mmCIF file of C-alpha atoms in Angstrom:
data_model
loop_
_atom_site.group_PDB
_atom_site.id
_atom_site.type_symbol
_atom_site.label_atom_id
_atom_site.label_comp_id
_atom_site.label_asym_id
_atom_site.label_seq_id
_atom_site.Cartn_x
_atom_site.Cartn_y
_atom_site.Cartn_z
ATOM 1 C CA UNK A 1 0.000 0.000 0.000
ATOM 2 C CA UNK A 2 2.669 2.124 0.577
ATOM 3 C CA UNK A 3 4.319 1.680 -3.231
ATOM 4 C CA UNK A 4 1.027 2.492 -4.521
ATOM 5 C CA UNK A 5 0.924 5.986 -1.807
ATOM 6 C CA UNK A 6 4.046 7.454 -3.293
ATOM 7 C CA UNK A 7 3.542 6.591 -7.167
ATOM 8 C CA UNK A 8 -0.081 8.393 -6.542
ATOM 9 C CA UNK A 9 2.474 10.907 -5.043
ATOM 10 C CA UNK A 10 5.127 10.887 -7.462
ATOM 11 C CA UNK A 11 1.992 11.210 -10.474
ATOM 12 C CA UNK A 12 0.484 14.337 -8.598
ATOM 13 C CA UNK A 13 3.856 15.858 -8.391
ATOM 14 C CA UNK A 14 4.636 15.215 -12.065
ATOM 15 C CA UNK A 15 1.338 16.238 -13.328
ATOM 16 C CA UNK A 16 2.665 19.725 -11.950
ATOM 17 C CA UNK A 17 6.244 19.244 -13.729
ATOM 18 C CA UNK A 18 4.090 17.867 -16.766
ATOM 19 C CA UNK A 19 2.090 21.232 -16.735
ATOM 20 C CA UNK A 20 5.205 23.567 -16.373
ATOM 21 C CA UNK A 21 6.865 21.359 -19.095
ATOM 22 C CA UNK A 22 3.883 22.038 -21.788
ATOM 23 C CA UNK A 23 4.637 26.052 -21.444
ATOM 24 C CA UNK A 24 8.265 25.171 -22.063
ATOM 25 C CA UNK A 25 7.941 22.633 -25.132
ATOM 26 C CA UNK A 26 5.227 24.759 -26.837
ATOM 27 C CA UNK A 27 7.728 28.060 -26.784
ATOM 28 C CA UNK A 28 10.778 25.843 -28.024
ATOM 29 C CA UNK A 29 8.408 24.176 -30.781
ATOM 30 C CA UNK A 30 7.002 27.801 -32.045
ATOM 31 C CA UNK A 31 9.950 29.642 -31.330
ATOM 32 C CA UNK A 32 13.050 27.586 -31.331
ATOM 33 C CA UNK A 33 14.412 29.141 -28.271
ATOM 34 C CA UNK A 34 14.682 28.002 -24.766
ATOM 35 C CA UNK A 35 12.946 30.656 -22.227
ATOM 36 C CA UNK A 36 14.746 29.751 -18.945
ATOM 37 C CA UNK A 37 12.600 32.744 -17.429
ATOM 38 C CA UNK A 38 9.398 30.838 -17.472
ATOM 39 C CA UNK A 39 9.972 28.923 -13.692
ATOM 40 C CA UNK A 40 10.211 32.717 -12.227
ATOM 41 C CA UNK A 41 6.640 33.449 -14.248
ATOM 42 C CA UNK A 42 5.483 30.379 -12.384
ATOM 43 C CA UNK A 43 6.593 32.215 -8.973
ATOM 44 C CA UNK A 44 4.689 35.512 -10.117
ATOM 45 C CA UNK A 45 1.297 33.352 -10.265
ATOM 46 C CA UNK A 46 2.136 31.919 -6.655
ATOM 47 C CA UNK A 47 2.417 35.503 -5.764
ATOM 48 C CA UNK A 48 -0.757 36.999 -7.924
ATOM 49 C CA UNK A 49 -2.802 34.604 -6.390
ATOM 50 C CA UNK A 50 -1.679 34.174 -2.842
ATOM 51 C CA UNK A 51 -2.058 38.176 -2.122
ATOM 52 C CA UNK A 52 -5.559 38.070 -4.428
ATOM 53 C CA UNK A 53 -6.604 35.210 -1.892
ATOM 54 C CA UNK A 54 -5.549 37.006 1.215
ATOM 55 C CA UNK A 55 -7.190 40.061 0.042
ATOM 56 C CA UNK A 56 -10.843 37.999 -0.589
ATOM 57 C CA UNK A 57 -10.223 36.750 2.970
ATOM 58 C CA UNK A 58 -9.563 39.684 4.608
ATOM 59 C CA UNK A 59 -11.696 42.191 2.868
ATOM 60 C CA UNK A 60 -14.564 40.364 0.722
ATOM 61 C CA UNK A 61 -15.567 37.143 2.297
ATOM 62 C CA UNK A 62 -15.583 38.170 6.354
ATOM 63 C CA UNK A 63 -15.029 36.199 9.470
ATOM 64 C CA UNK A 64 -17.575 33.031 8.414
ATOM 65 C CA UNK A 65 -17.193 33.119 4.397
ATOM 66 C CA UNK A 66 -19.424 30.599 2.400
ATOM 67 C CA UNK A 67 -18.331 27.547 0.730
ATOM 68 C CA UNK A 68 -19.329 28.969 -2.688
ATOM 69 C CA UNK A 69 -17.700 32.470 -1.951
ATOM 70 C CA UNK A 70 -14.889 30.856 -0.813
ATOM 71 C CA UNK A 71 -14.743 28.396 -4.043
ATOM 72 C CA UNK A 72 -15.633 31.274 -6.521
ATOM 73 C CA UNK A 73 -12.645 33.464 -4.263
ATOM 74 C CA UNK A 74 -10.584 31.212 -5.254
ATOM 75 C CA UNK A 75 -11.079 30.582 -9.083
ATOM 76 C CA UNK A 76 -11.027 34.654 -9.371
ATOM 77 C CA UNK A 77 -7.668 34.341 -8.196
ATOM 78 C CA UNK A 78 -6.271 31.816 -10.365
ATOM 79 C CA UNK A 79 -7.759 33.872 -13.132
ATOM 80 C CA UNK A 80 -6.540 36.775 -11.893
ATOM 81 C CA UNK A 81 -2.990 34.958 -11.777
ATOM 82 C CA UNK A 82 -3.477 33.605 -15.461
ATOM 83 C CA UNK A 83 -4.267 37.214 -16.989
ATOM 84 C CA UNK A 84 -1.260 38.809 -15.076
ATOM 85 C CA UNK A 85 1.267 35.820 -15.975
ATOM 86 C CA UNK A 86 -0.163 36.058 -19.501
ATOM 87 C CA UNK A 87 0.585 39.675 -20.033
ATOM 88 C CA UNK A 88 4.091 39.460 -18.209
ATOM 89 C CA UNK A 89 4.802 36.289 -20.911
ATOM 90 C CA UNK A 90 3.715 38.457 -23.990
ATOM 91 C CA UNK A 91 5.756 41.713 -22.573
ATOM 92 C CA UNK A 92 9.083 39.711 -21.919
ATOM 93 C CA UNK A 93 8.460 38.262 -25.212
ATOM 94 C CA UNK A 94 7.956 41.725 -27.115
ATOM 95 C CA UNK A 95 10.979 43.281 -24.634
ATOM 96 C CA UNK A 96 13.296 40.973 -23.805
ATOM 97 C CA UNK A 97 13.678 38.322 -26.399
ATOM 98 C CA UNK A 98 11.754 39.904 -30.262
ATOM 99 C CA UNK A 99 14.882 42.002 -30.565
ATOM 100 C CA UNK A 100 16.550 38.910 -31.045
ATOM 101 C CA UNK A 101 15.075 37.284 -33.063
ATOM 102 C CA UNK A 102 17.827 36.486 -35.621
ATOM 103 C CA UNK A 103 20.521 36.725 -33.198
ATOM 104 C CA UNK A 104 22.641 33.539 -32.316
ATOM 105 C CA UNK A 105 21.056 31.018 -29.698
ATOM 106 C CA UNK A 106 23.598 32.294 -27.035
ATOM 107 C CA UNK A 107 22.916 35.538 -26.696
ATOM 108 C CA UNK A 108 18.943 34.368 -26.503
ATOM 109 C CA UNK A 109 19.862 32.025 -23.397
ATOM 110 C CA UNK A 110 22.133 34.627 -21.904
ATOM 111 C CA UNK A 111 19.051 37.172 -22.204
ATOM 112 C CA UNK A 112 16.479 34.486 -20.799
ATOM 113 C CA UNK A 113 18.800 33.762 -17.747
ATOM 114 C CA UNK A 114 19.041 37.746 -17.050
ATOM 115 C CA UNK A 115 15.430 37.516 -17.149
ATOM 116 C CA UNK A 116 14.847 35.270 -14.975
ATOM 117 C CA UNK A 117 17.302 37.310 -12.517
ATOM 118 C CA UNK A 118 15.541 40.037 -12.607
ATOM 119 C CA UNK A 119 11.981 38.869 -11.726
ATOM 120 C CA UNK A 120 13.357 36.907 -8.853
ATOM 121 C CA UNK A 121 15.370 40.411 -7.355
ATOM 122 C CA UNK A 122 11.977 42.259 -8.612
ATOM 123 C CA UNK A 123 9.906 39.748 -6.674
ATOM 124 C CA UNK A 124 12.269 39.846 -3.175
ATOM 125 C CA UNK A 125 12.120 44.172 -3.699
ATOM 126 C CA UNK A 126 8.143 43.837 -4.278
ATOM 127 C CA UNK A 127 7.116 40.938 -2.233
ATOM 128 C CA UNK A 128 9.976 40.790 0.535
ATOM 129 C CA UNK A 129 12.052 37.586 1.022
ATOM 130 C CA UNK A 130 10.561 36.314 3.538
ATOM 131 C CA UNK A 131 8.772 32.983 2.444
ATOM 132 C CA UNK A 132 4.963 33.091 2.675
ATOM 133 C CA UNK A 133 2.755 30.384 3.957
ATOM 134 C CA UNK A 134 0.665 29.689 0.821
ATOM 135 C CA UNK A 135 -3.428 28.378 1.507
ATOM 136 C CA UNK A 136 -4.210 25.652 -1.030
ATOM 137 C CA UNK A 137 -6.659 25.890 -3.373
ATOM 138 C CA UNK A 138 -9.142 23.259 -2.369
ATOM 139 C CA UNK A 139 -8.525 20.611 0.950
ATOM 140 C CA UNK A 140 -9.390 17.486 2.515
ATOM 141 C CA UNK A 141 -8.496 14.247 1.330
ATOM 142 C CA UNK A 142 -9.973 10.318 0.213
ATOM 143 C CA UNK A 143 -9.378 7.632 2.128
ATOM 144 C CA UNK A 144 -9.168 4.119 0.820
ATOM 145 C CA UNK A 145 -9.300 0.423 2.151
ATOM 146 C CA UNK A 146 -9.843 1.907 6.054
ATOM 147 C CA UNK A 147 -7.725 4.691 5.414
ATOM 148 C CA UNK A 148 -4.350 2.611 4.854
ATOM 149 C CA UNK A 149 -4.671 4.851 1.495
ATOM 150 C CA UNK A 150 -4.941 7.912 1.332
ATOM 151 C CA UNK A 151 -5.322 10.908 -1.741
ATOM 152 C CA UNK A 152 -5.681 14.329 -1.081
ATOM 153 C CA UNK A 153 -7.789 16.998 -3.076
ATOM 154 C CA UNK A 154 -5.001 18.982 -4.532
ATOM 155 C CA UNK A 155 -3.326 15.916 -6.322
ATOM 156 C CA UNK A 156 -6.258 14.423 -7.407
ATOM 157 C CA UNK A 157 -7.336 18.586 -8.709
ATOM 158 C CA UNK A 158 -3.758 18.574 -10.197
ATOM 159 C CA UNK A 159 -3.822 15.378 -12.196
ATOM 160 C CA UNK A 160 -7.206 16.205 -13.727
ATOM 161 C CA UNK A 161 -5.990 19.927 -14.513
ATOM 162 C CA UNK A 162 -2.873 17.923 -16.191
ATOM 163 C CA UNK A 163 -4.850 16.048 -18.682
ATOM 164 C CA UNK A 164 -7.410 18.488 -19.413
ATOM 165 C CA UNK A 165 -4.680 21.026 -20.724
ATOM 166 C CA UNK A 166 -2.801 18.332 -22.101
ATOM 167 C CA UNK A 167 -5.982 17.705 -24.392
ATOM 168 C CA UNK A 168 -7.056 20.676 -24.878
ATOM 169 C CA UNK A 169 -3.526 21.466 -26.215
ATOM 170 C CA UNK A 170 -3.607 18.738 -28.299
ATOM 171 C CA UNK A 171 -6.700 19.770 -29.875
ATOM 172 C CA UNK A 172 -5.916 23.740 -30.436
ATOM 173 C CA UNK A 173 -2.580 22.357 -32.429
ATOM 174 C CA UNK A 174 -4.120 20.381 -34.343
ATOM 175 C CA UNK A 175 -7.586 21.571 -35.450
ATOM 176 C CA UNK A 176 -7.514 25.234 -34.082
ATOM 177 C CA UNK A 177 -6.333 27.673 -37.077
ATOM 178 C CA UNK A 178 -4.079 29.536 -34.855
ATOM 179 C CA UNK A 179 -2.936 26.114 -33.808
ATOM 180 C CA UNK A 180 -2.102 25.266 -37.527
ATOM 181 C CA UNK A 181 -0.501 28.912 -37.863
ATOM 182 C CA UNK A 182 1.341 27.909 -34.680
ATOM 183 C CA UNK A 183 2.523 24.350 -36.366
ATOM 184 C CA UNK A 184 3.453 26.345 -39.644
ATOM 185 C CA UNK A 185 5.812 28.432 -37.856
ATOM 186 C CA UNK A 186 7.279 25.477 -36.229
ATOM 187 C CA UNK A 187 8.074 23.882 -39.560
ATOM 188 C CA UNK A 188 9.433 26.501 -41.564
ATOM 189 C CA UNK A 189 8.858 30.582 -40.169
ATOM 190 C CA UNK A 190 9.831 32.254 -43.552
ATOM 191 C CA UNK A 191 7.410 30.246 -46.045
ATOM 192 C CA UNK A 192 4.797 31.185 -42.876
ATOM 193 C CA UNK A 193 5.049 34.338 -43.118
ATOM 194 C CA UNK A 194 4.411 34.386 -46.994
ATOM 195 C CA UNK A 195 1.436 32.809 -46.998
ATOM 196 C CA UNK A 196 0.653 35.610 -44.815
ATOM 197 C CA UNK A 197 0.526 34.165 -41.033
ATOM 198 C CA UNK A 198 1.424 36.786 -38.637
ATOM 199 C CA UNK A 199 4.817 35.102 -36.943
ATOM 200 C CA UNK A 200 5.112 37.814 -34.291
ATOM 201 C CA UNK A 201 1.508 37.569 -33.565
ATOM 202 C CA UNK A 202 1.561 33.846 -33.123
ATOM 203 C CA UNK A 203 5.345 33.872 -31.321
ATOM 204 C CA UNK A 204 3.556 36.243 -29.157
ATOM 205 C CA UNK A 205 0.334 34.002 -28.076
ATOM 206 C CA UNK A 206 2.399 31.194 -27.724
ATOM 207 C CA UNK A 207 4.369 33.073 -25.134
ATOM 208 C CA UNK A 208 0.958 33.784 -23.643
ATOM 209 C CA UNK A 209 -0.538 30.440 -23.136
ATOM 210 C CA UNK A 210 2.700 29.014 -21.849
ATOM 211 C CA UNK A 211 2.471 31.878 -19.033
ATOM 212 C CA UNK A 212 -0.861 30.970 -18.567
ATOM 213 C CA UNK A 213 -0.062 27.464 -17.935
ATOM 214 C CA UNK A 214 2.784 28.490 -15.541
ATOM 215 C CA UNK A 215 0.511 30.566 -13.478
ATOM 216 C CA UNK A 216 -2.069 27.389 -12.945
ATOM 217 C CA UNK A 217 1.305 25.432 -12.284
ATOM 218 C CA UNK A 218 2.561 28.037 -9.891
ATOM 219 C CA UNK A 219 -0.993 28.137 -8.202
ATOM 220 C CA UNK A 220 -1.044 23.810 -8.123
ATOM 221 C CA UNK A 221 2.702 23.520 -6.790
ATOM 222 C CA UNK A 222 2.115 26.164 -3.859
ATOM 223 C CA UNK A 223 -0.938 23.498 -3.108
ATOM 224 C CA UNK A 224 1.112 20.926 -2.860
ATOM 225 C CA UNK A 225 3.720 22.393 -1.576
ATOM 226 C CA UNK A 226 2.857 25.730 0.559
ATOM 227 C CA UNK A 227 5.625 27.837 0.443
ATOM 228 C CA UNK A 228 6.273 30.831 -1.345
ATOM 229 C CA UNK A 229 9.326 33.041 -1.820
ATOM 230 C CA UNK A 230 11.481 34.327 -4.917
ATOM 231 C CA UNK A 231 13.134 31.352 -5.916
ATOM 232 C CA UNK A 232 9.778 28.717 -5.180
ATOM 233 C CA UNK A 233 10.046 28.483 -9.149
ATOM 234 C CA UNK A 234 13.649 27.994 -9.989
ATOM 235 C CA UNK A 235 14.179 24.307 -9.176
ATOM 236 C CA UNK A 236 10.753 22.922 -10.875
ATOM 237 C CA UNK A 237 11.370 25.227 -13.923
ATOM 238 C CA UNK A 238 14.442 23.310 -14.130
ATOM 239 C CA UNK A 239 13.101 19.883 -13.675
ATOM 240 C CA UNK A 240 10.427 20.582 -16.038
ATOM 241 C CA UNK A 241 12.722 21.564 -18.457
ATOM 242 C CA UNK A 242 14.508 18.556 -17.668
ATOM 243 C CA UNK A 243 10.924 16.787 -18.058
ATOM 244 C CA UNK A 244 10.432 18.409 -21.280
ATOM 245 C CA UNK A 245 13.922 16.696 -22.404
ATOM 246 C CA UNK A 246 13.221 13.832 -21.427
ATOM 247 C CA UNK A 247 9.727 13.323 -22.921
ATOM 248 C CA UNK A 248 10.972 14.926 -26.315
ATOM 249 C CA UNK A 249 10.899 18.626 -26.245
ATOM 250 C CA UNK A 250 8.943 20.173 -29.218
ATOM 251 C CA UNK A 251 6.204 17.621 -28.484
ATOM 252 C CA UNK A 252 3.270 17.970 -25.975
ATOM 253 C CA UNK A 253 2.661 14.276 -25.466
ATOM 254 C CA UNK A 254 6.206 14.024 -24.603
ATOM 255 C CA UNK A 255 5.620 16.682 -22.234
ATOM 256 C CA UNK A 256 3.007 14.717 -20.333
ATOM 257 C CA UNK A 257 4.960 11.953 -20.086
ATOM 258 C CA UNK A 258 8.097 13.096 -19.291
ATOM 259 C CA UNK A 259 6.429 14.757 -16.371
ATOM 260 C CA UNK A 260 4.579 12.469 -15.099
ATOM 261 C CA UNK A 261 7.574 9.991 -15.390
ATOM 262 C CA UNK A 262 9.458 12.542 -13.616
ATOM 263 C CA UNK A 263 7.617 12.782 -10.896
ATOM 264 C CA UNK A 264 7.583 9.428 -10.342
ATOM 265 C CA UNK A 265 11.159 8.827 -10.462
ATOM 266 C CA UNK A 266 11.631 11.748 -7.784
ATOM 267 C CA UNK A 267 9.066 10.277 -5.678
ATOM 268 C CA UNK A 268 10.449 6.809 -5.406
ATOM 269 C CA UNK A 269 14.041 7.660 -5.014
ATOM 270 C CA UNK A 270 12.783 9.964 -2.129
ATOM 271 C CA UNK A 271 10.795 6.862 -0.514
ATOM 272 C CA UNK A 272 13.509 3.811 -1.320
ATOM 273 C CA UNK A 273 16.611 5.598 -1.855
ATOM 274 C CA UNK A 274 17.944 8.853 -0.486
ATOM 275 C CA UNK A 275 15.696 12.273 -0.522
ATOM 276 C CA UNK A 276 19.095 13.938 -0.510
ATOM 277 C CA UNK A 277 19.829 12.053 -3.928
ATOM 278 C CA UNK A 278 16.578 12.267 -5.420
ATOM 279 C CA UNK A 279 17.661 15.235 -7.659
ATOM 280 C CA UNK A 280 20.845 13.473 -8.980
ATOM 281 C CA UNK A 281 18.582 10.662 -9.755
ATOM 282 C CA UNK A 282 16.485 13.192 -12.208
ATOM 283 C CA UNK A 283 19.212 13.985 -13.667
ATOM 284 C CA UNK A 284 21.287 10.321 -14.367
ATOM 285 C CA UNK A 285 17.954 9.040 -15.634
ATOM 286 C CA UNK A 286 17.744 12.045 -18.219
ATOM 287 C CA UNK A 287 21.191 11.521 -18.962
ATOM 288 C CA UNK A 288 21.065 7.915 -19.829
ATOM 289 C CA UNK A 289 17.696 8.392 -21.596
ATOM 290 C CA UNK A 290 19.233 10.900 -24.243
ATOM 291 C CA UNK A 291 22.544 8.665 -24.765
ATOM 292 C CA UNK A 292 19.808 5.961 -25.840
ATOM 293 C CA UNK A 293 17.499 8.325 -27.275
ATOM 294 C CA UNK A 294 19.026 11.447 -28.129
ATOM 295 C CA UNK A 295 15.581 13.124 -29.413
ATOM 296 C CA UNK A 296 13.755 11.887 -26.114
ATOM 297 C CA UNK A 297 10.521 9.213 -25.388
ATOM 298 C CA UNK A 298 8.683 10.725 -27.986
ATOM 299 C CA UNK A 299 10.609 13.061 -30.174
ATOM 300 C CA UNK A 300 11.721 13.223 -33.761
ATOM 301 C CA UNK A 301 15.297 13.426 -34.676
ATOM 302 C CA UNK A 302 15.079 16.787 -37.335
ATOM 303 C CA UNK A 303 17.527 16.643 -40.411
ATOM 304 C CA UNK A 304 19.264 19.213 -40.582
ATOM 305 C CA UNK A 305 19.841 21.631 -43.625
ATOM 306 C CA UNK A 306 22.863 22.617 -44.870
#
């Protein structure tokens, strides 16, 4: 029973990486760059929507709130944390990385790591460095065969959040027209743009549902885990980039399941092995993985033109 407690665990967890991973794989896929800034936009929703909570708390719902106030406090907050994470995506896009656009790949990763500097020191000047103890979005918990088992409401909330994007992803890419325009760019952005796709328009909403996704991620992984400061999204950002890797980065299946595997992995090294190791686990499974598979689970090795 306990095996079957932490890979419950370990699939919660990953559905979070899994989620993070999608904003990631979708911005490499449209834009062929690598935005490194995108765990600190997950730490901005944590933020948007813990002080939008406290505020509903404090101000709005009174000393003996409603379940349904409480419930629609909440979901105005994660919106609330969606629009703001969705506009600071499309402004870092426009600012920070459009200028570059034909530049080298280097100077593109230097520029996404001084990015992600800066919202972490602007997040510790606006927010304070203290960390903050973060409410999660719903509570309570099943309990299975006499409570030997049990699941709380925020993983089984974050696995069902994980495949609903997942699909709906799925299904804008491939049947949506801006999903098609988004595909076109992918393949080749020049011939795009001549048959008269907008590439910064689409560059530009692809930045914006990948912060939108890191603001539900940032909302889900202060659930599970309920504290906040400046750096709560560096480490995931890098293990779902590492997910993202692993799964086959371009591709949103291989998202999913590189999270999800992820999460696993992490969850049973922590349990059977060392929860000092579990991290250098991550990281020798990903390595072996792409000396097997260079192009990860599910990607596709791209020829290259010369």
């Amino acid at each position: 029973m306990e095996f079957l407690s932490y890979l419950i665990t370990g699939i919660s967890l990953g559905s979070i990486y899994a989620i993070i991973a999608l904003g990631y794989t979708m911005v490499y896929g449209i834009a062929k760059m690598l935005n490194f800034a995108h765990g600190d936009v997950i730490m901005v929703g944590g933020y948007v929507a813990f002080y939008a909570t406290s505020f509903a708390s404090s101000s709005l719902l009174g000393e003996d709130p409603s379940t349904a106030a409480t419930v629609l406090a909440t979901i105005a907050a994660v919106v609330l944390a969606m629009i703001v994470c969705t506009v600071l995506g499309v402004v870092i896009e426009g600012l920070a990385y459009r200028p570059l656009r034909q530049a080298g790949s280097l100077a593109v990763l230097i520029t996404a790591i001084g990015v992600s500097y800066f919202l972490q020191n602007a997040a510790q000047l606006l927010f304070g460095a203290n960390p903050k103890n973060f409410t999660p979005v719903v509570s309570g918990q099943l309990t299975f065969f006499d409570g030997q088992l049990r699941i709380t409401n925020v993983a089984l909330l974050t696995v069902v959040a994980c495949i609903i994007i997942m699909v709906a992803l799925t299904a804008f890419t491939s049947k949506g027209k801006m999903g098609k325009a988004m595909r076109a760019c992918s393949e080749d952005r020049g011939a795009a743009q001549l048959m008269g796709i907008n590439v910064n328009a689409t560059i530009s909403l692809t930045f914006a549902i990948g912060s939108a996704l890191a603001a539900i991620a940032g909302v889900l992984m202060c659930s599970y885990s309920p504290v906040l400061k400046p750096t709560t999204g560096s480490m995931p950002g890098i293990k779902a980039f590492t997910a993202a890797v692993f799964g086959g980065i371009g591709s949103i299946p291989g998202a999913f399941l590189g999270g999800i595997l992820l999460g696993i992995i992490e969850s049973l090294a922590q349990a059977y092995i060392s929860t000092q190791l579990s991290n250098a686990i991550l990281f020798a499974v990903l390595i072996i993985v792409l000396l097997v598979k260079p192009s990860g689970l599910l990607g596709k090795m791209a020829p290259e033109k010369v």
